[in-house]
CSV table of C-alpha atoms in Angstrom, one decimal:
chain,number,residue,atom,x,y,z
A,3,MET,CA,-32.9,-12.4,-12.0
A,4,GLY,CA,-35.8,-13.5,-9.8
A,5,ASP,CA,-36.4,-13.5,-6.1
A,6,ALA,CA,-34.7,-16.9,-5.8
A,7,HIS,CA,-31.3,-15.3,-6.7
A,8,VAL,CA,-31.4,-12.5,-4.1
A,9,GLY,CA,-28.6,-13.0,-1.6
A,10,LEU,CA,-27.4,-16.2,-3.3
A,11,GLN,CA,-23.8,-14.9,-3.7
A,12,ALA,CA,-23.7,-13.8,0.0
A,13,ARG,CA,-24.9,-17.3,1.1
A,14,LEU,CA,-22.3,-19.0,-1.1
A,15,MET,CA,-19.5,-16.8,0.2
A,16,SER,CA,-20.5,-17.5,3.8
A,17,GLN,CA,-20.5,-21.3,3.2
A,18,ALA,CA,-17.2,-21.2,1.3
A,19,LEU,CA,-15.4,-19.1,3.8
A,20,ARG,CA,-16.5,-21.3,6.7
A,21,LYS,CA,-15.0,-24.3,5.0
A,22,LEU,CA,-11.9,-22.6,3.7
A,23,THR,CA,-10.6,-20.6,6.7
A,24,GLY,CA,-9.3,-23.7,8.5
A,25,ALA,CA,-7.5,-25.1,5.4
A,26,ILE,CA,-6.1,-21.6,4.6
A,27,SER,CA,-4.7,-21.3,8.2
A,28,ARG,CA,-3.2,-24.8,8.3
A,29,SER,CA,-1.5,-24.3,4.9
A,30,LYS,CA,-0.2,-20.8,5.8
A,31,THR,CA,-1.5,-19.4,2.6
A,32,ALA,CA,-2.3,-15.8,1.9
A,33,VAL,CA,-5.6,-15.4,0.0
A,34,ILE,CA,-6.4,-12.1,-1.7
A,35,PHE,CA,-9.9,-11.1,-2.7
A,36,ILE,CA,-10.4,-8.2,-5.0
A,37,ASN,CA,-13.9,-6.6,-4.8
A,38,GLN,CA,-15.6,-3.8,-6.6
A,39,LEU,CA,-17.7,-1.0,-5.0
A,40,ARG,CA,-21.5,-0.7,-5.4
A,41,MET,CA,-23.7,2.2,-4.3
A,42,LYS,CA,-26.3,1.6,-1.6
A,43,ILE,CA,-29.7,3.0,-2.6
A,44,GLY,CA,-31.4,5.6,-0.5
A,45,VAL,CA,-28.5,6.4,1.8
A,46,MET,CA,-28.8,10.1,2.9
A,47,TYR,CA,-26.0,10.2,5.6
A,48,GLY,CA,-22.7,8.3,5.7
A,49,ASN,CA,-20.9,6.5,3.0
A,50,PRO,CA,-23.2,5.1,0.2
A,51,GLU,CA,-20.5,2.8,-1.0
A,52,THR,CA,-20.5,-0.9,-0.2
A,53,THR,CA,-18.8,-4.1,-1.4
A,54,THR,CA,-20.6,-7.0,-2.9
A,55,GLY,CA,-20.9,-10.5,-1.5
A,56,GLY,CA,-22.5,-9.9,1.9
A,57,ASN,CA,-20.8,-9.5,5.3
A,58,ALA,CA,-19.0,-12.9,5.5
A,59,LEU,CA,-15.9,-11.7,3.6
A,60,LYS,CA,-15.8,-8.5,5.8
A,61,PHE,CA,-15.9,-10.7,8.9
A,62,TYR,CA,-13.4,-13.4,7.9
A,63,ALA,CA,-10.8,-11.0,6.4
A,64,SER,CA,-7.7,-10.3,8.5
A,65,VAL,CA,-6.8,-7.1,6.6
A,66,ARG,CA,-9.1,-5.0,4.4
A,67,LEU,CA,-7.6,-2.2,2.2
A,68,ASP,CA,-9.4,0.5,0.3
A,69,ILE,CA,-7.2,1.4,-2.6
A,70,ARG,CA,-8.0,4.4,-4.8
A,71,LYS,CA,-6.2,6.0,-7.8
A,72,VAL,CA,-5.0,9.5,-7.0
A,73,ASP,CA,-3.1,10.4,-10.1
A,74,ALA,CA,-1.6,8.9,-13.3
A,75,ILE,CA,2.2,9.0,-13.6
A,76,LYS,CA,3.3,9.9,-17.1
A,77,GLU,CA,6.4,10.1,-19.2
A,78,GLY,CA,5.5,12.4,-22.0
A,79,ASN,CA,2.1,11.2,-23.2
A,80,GLU,CA,2.6,7.6,-22.0
A,81,THR,CA,1.2,6.5,-18.6
A,82,VAL,CA,3.9,4.5,-16.8
A,83,GLY,CA,2.3,4.2,-13.3
A,84,THR,CA,-0.3,5.2,-10.9
A,85,ARG,CA,-0.2,7.1,-7.6
A,86,VAL,CA,-2.6,5.4,-5.2
A,87,ARG,CA,-4.0,6.2,-1.7
A,88,VAL,CA,-4.5,3.2,0.5
A,89,LYS,CA,-6.7,3.2,3.7
A,90,VAL,CA,-6.6,0.3,6.1
A,91,VAL,CA,-10.3,-0.3,6.7
A,92,LYS,CA,-9.7,-3.4,8.9
A,93,ASN,CA,-6.6,-5.0,10.4
A,94,LYS,CA,-6.4,-7.8,12.9
A,95,VAL,CA,-2.6,-8.1,12.8
A,96,ALA,CA,-1.5,-4.4,13.2
A,97,PRO,CA,-3.1,-1.0,14.0
A,98,PRO,CA,-6.0,-0.2,11.7
A,99,PHE,CA,-7.2,3.0,10.1
A,100,ARG,CA,-3.8,4.1,8.8
A,101,GLN,CA,-3.4,5.7,5.4
A,102,ALA,CA,-0.5,5.8,2.9
A,103,GLU,CA,0.2,7.1,-0.6
A,104,PHE,CA,2.7,5.5,-3.0
A,105,ASP,CA,3.5,4.9,-6.6
A,106,ILE,CA,2.7,1.7,-8.4
A,107,MET,CA,4.9,1.6,-11.5
A,108,TYR,CA,3.9,-0.7,-14.4
A,109,ASN,CA,6.4,-3.6,-14.9
A,110,GLU,CA,8.0,-2.7,-11.6
A,111,GLY,CA,5.5,-2.7,-8.8
A,112,ILE,CA,5.6,-0.4,-5.8
A,113,SER,CA,8.3,2.3,-6.4
A,114,VAL,CA,11.0,2.0,-3.7
A,115,ALA,CA,12.7,5.1,-4.9
A,116,GLY,CA,9.4,7.0,-4.7
A,117,ASN,CA,8.8,5.7,-1.2
A,118,LEU,CA,12.3,6.8,-0.1
A,119,LEU,CA,11.8,10.2,-1.7
A,120,ASP,CA,8.4,10.7,0.0
A,121,VAL,CA,9.5,9.6,3.5
A,122,ALA,CA,12.8,11.5,3.3
A,123,THR,CA,11.0,14.6,2.2
A,124,ASP,CA,8.5,14.3,5.1
A,125,LEU,CA,11.3,13.9,7.6
A,126,GLY,CA,13.3,16.8,6.2
A,127,ILE,CA,16.2,14.7,5.0
A,128,ILE,CA,15.5,15.7,1.4
A,129,ARG,CA,14.5,19.3,0.8
A,130,LYS,CA,12.1,20.4,-1.9
A,131,SER,CA,12.5,23.9,-3.2
A,132,GLY,CA,10.0,24.7,-6.0
A,133,ALA,CA,10.2,21.7,-8.4
A,134,TRP,CA,13.8,20.8,-7.3
A,135,TYR,CA,14.8,18.1,-4.8
A,136,TYR,CA,18.0,18.5,-2.8
A,137,LEU,CA,20.0,16.2,-0.5
A,138,GLY,CA,22.1,18.8,1.4
A,139,GLU,CA,23.4,20.9,-1.4
A,140,GLU,CA,23.3,18.1,-4.0
A,141,ARG,CA,20.6,18.4,-6.6
A,142,LEU,CA,18.6,15.2,-7.1
A,143,GLY,CA,16.5,16.4,-10.0
A,144,GLN,CA,13.8,18.8,-11.2
A,145,GLY,CA,10.4,17.2,-10.6
A,146,ARG,CA,9.6,14.0,-8.7
A,147,GLU,CA,10.1,11.6,-11.6
A,148,ASN,CA,13.6,13.0,-12.3
A,149,ALA,CA,14.5,12.7,-8.6
A,150,LYS,CA,13.3,9.1,-8.6
A,151,ALA,CA,15.3,8.3,-11.7
A,152,PHE,CA,18.4,9.9,-10.1
A,153,LEU,CA,18.0,7.7,-7.0
A,154,LYS,CA,17.5,4.6,-9.0
A,155,ALA,CA,20.7,5.3,-10.9
A,156,ASN,CA,22.6,5.8,-7.6
A,157,PRO,CA,21.9,2.8,-5.3
A,158,ASP,CA,24.6,3.9,-2.8
A,159,LEU,CA,22.8,7.2,-2.3
A,160,MET,CA,19.5,5.2,-1.8
A,161,ARG,CA,21.2,3.2,0.9
A,162,GLU,CA,22.6,6.4,2.6
A,163,ILE,CA,19.1,8.0,2.5
A,164,GLU,CA,17.6,4.8,3.9
A,165,GLN,CA,20.1,4.8,6.8
A,166,ARG,CA,19.3,8.5,7.5
A,167,ILE,CA,15.5,7.7,7.5
A,168,ARG,CA,16.1,4.9,10.0
A,169,GLN,CA,18.1,7.2,12.3
A,170,ALA,CA,15.5,9.9,12.1
A,171,ALA,CA,12.5,7.6,12.6
A,172,PRO,CA,13.6,4.8,15.0
A,173,GLU,CA,10.2,3.1,14.7
A,174,LEU,CA,11.2,2.1,11.1
A,175,ARG,CA,14.4,0.3,12.3
A,176,GLY,CA,14.5,-3.5,11.7
A,177,ARG,CA,11.8,-3.5,9.1
A,178,ILE,CA,12.3,-4.9,5.6
A,179,HIS,CA,15.0,-3.1,3.7
A,180,TYR,CA,14.4,-1.5,0.3
A,181,ASP,CA,16.3,-4.3,-1.4
A,182,GLY,CA,13.9,-7.0,0.1
A,183,SER,CA,16.3,-8.3,2.8
A,184,ALA,CA,14.8,-8.8,6.3
A,185,GLY,CA,15.7,-6.5,9.1
A,186,GLU,CA,16.3,-7.3,12.8
A,187,GLU,CA,12.7,-8.3,13.5
A,188,SER,CA,11.3,-11.9,13.6
A,189,GLU,CA,9.4,-13.2,10.6
A,190,THR,CA,6.1,-12.7,12.4
A,191,GLU,CA,6.9,-9.0,13.2
A,192,ALA,CA,8.1,-8.5,9.6
A,193,ALA,CA,4.8,-9.8,8.3
A,194,ALA,CA,3.0,-7.0,10.1
A,195,THR,CA,5.1,-4.1,8.8
A,196,SER,CA,3.6,-0.8,7.8
A,197,LEU,CA,2.6,0.2,4.3
A,198,PHE,CA,5.9,2.0,3.9
A,199,ASP,CA,7.6,-1.5,3.9
A,200,ILE,CA,5.4,-3.2,1.2
């Protein structure tokens, strides 16, 4: 790799994004770039991590998310999912710098039951005592994965918990429901929902 190649990727990204942004906007297409982290050399203070490809992608992006693995979700010895922490680094369509943690289950996607369990526990709708989860006096399960399995097996209970969450947290009303159906908001507002609604 000689001097002629230094900054070549950054220049190409800048040219490509200048040409693509108009076409992407007109066709109402969502484009997702996945980038890896590199370490800056000689950084004493601040974050030494950076993404490759220059500054053009950072400038043109409407939303930038920093997604990191927190934990592996296991059933016995088999890994069945990943607990991730997402930080919103940049957001032109909603408030930036928010953070969320959720489960990504293999062959399923983002775990709806896990999200309901987390939010309901945070709001005090579901009570956690030791390893057990309770809804009122009803035991949901021992351990998070058992409680999630119980919720998945009881969709009526999931709907009831969702309604109680919406009553306890009015700012969540009208967002996309756990079954994927739209709420009371317009399509534009629904597109800018929080990470809870992904």
